[in-house]
GROMACS .gro file of C-alpha atoms in nm:
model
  341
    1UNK     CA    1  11.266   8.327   5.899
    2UNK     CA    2  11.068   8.195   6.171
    3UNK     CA    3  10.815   8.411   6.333
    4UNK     CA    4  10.578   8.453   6.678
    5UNK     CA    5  10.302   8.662   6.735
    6UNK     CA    6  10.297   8.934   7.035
    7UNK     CA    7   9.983   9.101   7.177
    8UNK     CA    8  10.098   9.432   7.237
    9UNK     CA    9  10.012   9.796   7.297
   10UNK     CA   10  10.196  10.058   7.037
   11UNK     CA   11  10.175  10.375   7.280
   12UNK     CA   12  10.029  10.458   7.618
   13UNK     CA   13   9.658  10.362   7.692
   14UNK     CA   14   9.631  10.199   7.350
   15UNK     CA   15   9.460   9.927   7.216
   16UNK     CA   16   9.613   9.591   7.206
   17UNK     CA   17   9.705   9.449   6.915
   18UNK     CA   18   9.855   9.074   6.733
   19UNK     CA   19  10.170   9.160   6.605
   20UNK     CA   20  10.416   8.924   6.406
   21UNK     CA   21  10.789   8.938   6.477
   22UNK     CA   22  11.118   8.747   6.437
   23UNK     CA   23  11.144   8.479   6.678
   24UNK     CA   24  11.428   8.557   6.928
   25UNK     CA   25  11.698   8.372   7.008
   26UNK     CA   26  11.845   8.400   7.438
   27UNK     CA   27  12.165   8.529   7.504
   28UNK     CA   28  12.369   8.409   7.779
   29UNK     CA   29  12.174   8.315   8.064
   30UNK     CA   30  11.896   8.303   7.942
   31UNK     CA   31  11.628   8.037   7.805
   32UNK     CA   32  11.358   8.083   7.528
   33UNK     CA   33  10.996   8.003   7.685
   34UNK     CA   34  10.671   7.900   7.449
   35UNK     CA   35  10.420   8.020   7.623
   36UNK     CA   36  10.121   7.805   7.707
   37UNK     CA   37   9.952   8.034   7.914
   38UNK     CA   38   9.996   8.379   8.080
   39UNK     CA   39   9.773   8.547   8.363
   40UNK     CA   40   9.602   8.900   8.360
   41UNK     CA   41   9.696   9.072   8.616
   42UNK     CA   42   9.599   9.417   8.748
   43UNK     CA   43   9.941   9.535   8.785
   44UNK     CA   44  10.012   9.506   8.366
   45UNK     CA   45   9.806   9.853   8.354
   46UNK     CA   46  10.133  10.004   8.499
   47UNK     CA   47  10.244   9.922   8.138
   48UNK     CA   48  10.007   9.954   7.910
   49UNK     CA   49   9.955  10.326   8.066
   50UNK     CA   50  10.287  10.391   8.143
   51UNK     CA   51  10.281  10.420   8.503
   52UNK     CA   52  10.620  10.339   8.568
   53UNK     CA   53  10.913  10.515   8.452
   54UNK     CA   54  11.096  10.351   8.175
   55UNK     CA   55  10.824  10.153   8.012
   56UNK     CA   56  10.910  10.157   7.635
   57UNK     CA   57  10.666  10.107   7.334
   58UNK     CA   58  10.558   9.879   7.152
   59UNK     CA   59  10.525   9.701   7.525
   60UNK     CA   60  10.413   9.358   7.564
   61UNK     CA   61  10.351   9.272   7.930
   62UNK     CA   62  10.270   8.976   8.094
   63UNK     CA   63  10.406   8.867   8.413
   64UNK     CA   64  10.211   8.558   8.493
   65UNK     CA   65  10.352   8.348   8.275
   66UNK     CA   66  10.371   7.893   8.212
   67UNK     CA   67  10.524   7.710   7.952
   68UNK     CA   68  10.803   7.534   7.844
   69UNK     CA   69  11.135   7.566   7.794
   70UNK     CA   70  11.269   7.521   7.391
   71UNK     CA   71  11.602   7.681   7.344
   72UNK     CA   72  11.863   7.703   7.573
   73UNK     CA   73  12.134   8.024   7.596
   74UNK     CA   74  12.419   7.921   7.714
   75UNK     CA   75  12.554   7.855   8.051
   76UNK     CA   76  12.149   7.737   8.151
   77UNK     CA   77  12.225   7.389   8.118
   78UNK     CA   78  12.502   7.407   8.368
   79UNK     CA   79  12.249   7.489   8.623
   80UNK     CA   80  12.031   7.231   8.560
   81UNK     CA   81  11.784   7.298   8.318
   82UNK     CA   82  11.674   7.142   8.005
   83UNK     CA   83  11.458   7.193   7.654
   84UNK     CA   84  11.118   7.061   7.763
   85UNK     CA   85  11.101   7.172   8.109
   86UNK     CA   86  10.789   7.277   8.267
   87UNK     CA   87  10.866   7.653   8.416
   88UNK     CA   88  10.659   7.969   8.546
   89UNK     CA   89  10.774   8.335   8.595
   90UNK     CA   90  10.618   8.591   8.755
   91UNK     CA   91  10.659   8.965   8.865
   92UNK     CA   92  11.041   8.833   8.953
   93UNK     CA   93  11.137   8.799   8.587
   94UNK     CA   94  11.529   8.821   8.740
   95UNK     CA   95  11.784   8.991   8.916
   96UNK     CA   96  12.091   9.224   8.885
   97UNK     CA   97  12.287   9.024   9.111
   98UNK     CA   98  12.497   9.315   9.203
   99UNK     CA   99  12.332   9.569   9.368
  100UNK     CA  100  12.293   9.599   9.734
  101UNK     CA  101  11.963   9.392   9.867
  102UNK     CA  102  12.124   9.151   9.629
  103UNK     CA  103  12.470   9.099   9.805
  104UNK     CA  104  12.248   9.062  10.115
  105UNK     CA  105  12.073   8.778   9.965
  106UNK     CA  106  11.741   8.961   9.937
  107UNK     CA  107  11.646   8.930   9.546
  108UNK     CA  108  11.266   9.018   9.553
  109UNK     CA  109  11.377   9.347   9.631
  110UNK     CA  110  11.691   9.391   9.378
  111UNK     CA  111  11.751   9.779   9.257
  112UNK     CA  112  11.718   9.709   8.920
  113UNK     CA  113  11.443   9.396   8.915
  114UNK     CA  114  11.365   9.255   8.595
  115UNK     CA  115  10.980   9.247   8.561
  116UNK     CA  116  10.801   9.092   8.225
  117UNK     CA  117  10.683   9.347   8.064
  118UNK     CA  118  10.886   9.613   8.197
  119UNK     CA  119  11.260   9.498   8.169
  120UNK     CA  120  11.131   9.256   7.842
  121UNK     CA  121  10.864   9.162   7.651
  122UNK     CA  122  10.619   8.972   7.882
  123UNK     CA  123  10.412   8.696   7.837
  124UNK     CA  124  10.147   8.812   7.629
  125UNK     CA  125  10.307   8.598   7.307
  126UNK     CA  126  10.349   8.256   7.155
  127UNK     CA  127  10.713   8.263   7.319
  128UNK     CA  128  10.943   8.465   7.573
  129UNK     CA  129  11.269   8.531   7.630
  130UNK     CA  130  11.380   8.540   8.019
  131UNK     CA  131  11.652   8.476   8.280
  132UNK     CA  132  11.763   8.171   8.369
  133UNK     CA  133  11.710   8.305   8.751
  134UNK     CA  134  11.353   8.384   8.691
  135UNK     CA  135  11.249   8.022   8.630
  136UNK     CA  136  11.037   7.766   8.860
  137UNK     CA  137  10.986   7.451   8.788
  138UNK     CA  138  10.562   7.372   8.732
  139UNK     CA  139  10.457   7.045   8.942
  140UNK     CA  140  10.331   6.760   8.677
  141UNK     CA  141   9.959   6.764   8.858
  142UNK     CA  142   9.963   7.157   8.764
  143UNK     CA  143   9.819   7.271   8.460
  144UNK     CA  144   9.931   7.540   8.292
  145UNK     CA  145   9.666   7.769   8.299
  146UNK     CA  146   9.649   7.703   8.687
  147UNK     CA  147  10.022   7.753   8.719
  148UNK     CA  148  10.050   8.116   8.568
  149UNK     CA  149   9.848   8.291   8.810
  150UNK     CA  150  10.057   8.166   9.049
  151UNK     CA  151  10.343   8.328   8.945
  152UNK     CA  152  10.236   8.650   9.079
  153UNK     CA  153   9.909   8.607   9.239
  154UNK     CA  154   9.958   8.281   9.418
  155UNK     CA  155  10.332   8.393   9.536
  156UNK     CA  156  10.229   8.743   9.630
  157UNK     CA  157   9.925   8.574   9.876
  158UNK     CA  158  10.094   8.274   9.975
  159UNK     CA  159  10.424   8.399  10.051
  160UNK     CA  160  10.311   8.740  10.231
  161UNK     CA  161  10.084   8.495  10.470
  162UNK     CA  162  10.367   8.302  10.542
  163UNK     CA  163  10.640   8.549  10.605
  164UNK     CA  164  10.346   8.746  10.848
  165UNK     CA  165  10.362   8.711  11.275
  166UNK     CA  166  10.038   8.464  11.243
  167UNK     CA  167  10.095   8.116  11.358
  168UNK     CA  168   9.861   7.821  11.308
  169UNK     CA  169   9.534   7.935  11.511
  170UNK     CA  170   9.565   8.280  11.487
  171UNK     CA  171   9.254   8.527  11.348
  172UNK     CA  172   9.354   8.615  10.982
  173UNK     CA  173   9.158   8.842  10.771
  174UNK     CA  174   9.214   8.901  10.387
  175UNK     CA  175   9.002   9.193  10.221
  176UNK     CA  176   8.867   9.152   9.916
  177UNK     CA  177   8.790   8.873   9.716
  178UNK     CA  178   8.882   8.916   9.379
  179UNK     CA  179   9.261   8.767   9.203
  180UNK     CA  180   9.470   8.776   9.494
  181UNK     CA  181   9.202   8.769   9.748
  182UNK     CA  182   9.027   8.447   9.662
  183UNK     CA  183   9.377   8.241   9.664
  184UNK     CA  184   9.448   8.416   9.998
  185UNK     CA  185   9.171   8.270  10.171
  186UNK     CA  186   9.226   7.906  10.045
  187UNK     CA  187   9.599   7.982  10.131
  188UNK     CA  188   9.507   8.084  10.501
  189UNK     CA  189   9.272   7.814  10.554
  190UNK     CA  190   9.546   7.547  10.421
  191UNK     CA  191   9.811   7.720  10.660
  192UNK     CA  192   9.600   7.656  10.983
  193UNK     CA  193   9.453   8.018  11.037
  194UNK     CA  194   9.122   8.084  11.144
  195UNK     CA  195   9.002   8.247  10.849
  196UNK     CA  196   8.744   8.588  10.785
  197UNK     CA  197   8.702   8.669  10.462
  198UNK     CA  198   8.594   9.075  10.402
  199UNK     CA  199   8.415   9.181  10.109
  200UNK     CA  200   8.145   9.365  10.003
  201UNK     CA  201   7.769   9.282   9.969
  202UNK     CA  202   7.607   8.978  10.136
  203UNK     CA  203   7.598   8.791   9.794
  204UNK     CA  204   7.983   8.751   9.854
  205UNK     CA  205   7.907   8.502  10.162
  206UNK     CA  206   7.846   8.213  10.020
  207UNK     CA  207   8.198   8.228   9.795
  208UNK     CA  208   8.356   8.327  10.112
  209UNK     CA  209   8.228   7.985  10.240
  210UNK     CA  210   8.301   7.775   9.925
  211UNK     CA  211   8.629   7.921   9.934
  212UNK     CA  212   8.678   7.777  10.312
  213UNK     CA  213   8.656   8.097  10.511
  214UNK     CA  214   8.538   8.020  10.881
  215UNK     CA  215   8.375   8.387  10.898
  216UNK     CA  216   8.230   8.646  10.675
  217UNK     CA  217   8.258   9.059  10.714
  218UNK     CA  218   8.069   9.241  10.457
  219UNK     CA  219   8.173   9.619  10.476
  220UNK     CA  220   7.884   9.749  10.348
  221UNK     CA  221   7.656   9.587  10.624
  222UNK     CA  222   7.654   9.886  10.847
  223UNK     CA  223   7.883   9.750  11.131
  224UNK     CA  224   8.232   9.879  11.096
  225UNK     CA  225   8.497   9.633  11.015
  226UNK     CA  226   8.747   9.655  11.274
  227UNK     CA  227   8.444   9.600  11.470
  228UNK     CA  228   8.333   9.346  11.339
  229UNK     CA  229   8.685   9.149  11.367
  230UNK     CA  230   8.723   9.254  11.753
  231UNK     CA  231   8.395   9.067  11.799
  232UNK     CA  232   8.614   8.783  11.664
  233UNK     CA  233   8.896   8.859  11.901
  234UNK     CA  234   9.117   9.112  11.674
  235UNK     CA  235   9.295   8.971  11.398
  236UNK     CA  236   9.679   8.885  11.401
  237UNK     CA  237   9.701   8.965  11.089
  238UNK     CA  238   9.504   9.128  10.790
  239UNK     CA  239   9.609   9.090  10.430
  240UNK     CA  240   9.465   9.337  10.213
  241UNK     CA  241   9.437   9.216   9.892
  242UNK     CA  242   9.194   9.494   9.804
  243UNK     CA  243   9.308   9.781   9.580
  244UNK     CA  244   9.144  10.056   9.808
  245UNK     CA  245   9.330  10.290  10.048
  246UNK     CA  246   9.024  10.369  10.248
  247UNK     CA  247   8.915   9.973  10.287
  248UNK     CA  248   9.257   9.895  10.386
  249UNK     CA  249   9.321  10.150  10.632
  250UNK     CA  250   8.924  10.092  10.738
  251UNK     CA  251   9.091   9.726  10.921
  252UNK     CA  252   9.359   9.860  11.142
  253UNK     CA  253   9.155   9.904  11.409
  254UNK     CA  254   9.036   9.605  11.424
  255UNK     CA  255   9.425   9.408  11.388
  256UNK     CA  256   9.474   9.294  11.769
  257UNK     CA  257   9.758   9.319  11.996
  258UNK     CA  258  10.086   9.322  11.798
  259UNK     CA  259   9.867   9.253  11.476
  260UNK     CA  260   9.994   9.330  11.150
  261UNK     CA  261   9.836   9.476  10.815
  262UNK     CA  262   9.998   9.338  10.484
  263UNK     CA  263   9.958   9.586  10.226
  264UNK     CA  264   9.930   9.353   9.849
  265UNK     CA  265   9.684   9.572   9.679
  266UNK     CA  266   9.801   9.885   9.497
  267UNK     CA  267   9.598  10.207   9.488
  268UNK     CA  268   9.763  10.570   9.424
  269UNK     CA  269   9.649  10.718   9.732
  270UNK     CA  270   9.746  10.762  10.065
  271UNK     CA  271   9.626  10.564  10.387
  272UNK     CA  272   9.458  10.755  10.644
  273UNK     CA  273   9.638  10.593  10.975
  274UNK     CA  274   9.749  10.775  11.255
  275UNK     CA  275  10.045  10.712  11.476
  276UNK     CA  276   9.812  10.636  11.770
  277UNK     CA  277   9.661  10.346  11.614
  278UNK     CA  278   9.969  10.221  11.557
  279UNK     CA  279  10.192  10.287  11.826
  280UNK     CA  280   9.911  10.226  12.139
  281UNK     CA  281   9.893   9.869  12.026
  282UNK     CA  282  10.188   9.790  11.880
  283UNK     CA  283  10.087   9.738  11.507
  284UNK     CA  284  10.274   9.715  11.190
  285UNK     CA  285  10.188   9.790  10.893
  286UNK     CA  286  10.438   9.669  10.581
  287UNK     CA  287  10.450   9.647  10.210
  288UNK     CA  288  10.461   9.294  10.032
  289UNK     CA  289  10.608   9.226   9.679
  290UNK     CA  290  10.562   8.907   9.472
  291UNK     CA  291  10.825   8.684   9.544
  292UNK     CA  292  11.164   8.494   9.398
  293UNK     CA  293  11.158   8.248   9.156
  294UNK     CA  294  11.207   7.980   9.423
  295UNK     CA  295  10.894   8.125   9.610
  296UNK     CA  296  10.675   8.077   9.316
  297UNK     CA  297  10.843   7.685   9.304
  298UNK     CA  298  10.726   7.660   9.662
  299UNK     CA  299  10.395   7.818   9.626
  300UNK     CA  300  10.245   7.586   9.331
  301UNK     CA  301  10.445   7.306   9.511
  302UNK     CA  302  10.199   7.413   9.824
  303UNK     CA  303   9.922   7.407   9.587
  304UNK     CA  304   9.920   7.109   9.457
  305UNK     CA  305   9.988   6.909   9.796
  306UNK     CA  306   9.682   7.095   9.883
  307UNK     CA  307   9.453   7.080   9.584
  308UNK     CA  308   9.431   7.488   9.573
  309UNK     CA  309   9.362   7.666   9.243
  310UNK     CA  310   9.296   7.965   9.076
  311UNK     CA  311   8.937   8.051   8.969
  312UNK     CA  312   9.039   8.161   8.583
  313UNK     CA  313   8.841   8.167   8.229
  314UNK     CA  314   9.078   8.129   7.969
  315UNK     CA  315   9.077   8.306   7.666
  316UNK     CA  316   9.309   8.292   7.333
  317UNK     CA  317   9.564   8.567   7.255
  318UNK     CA  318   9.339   8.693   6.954
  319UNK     CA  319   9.100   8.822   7.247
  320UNK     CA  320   9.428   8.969   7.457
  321UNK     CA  321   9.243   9.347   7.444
  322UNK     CA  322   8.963   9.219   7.547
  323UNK     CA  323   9.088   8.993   7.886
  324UNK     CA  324   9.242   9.294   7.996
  325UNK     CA  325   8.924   9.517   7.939
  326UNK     CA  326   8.735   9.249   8.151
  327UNK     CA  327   9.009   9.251   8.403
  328UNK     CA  328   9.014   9.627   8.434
  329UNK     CA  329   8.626   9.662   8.452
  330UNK     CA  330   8.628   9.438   8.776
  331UNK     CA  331   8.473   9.137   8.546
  332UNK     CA  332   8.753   8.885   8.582
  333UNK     CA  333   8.635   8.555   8.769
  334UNK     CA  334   8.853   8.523   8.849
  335UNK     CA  335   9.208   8.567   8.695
  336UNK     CA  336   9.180   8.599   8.327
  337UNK     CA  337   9.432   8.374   8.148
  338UNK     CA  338   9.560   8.393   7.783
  339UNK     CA  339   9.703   8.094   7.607
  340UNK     CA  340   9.833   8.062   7.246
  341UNK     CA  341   9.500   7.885   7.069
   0.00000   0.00000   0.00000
């Protein structure tokens, strides 16, 4: 009997632990990964604490996954994939296919989306079983540690910038610098936006610079910071990679004519906007998710043309519990990544 080992958590806010089990074989549709590495991302605590109905323990999560395809479930090689293949999968882990945003074409957003972690065990193993649907093919000049932080926090960045109102030019601000934040900027930069990184403490200027931000804003400096972007000319847009209701809704203000905030980082409470800031100067404020499997192809494809990569420190899956403790304390450098050895 052949076996793999699992990091995984036994009950909510437990410990992680290396678990042997059977090795699984895919179903239908579906394609057995080995894992060579899988990113820590902020958004696994939804898991591990069960903050999202349904989660079921043992739970292994893991949705920043890279490897390589070894066993094939049938009907996958019909659509054009084969044992050996480079792939990544991220927060889209697949789709139902038959539920209404799906009909209309609009997968990231499916009813019943299949998230590592949450509809399977994630990436946090020595293999993984997923959807044929979920898979993007990893450039050959990507590594695989670079590639599975890309899977969630390269798409979620990359493709929110480029599905905003900002056009080559325009005044973008991201907040915060930390996973997503610090591929934002680089993402901006490459996409022809003038750039203003916001973060706080004046320490953080200098990585706002190495990262290629044409401006810094550090919120604790005493100047408010939709001040300080009007000074710049109001920003088209403002990602806010930052998981802090009170920083995000701290930017509107300072969003110009039109602008737009793009919500990516999650924090349980409210934000404190009023209708007149929105509706006097005709902002928006939306919601982004990750993005389809084909986004994440198209994000490390952008990557690589432009040399962009995440800042990680890998670690092996004997020190899982302790990546995510890092992570979750705000230590992460900035994407922790797991691989096998």
């Amino acid at each position: 009997m052949s076996t793999y080992r699992v990091a995984q958590v036994a009950a909510a806010s437990g410990p992680f632990e290396i678990v042997e089990r059977e090795l699984p074989q895919p179903g239908p549709g579906h394609v057995r990964v080995a894992v060579d590495a899988c990113g820590v991302c902020h958004s696994d605590s939804f898991f591990v604490d069960a903050g999202l109905p349904g989660v079921r323990f043992p739970v292994v999560p893991g949705h920043e996954i890279a490897g390589r395809i070894e066993v094939l479930g049938e009907y996958t090689q019909e659509k054009g994939w084969q044992v050996g293949d480079r792939v990544a999968v991220g927060w889209f882990g697949g789709s139902c296919g038959h539920c209404t945003p799906c009909r209309q074409g609009d997968f990231m957003v499916c009813d019943n989306l299949k998230v590592p972690g949450w509809a399977y065990d994630g990436g946090f193993a020595d293999a993984v079983v997923v959807p044929a649907d979920a898979l993007a093919r990893i450039p050959d000049s990507l590594s695989a540690t670079d590639a599975g932080p890309m899977a969630c926090a390269g798409v979620t960045t990359f493709e929110g910038l480029r599905r905003s109102s900002a056009l080559p030019g325009d005044l973008v601000a991201v907040l915060g610098l930390g996973g997503l934040g610090h591929l934002a900027v680089k993402y901006a930069v490459a996409m022809g936006f003038e750039t203003v990184a916001i973060a706080r403490g004046a320490e953080k200027a200098d990585l706002a610079k190495q990262l290629g931000a044409h401006h810094y804003v550090d919120s604790t400096a005493g100047t408010a910071v939709a001040d300080a972007l009007l000074s710049l000319g109001g920003a088209k847009v403002v990602m806010a990679t930052a998981s802090n209701s009170d920083a995000i809704a701290a930017t509107v203000d300072g969003l110009s004519h039109r602008g737009e905030l793009v919500v990516v980082g999650v924090d349980t409470e409210p934000l404190a906007i009023s209708p007149a800031q929105l509706i006097l100067r005709g902002r928006v404020v939306r919601g982004h998710p990750a993005g389809t499997a084909q986004a994440v192809q198209d994000t490390m494809a952008f990557s690589a043309l432009h040399g962009i990569r995440p800042t990680i420190e890998v670690v092996p899956l004997s020190q899982t519990g302790e990546a995510y403790q890092k992570m979750m304390a705000g230590g992460a450098r900035f994407r922790m990544v797991i691989t096998p050895h």
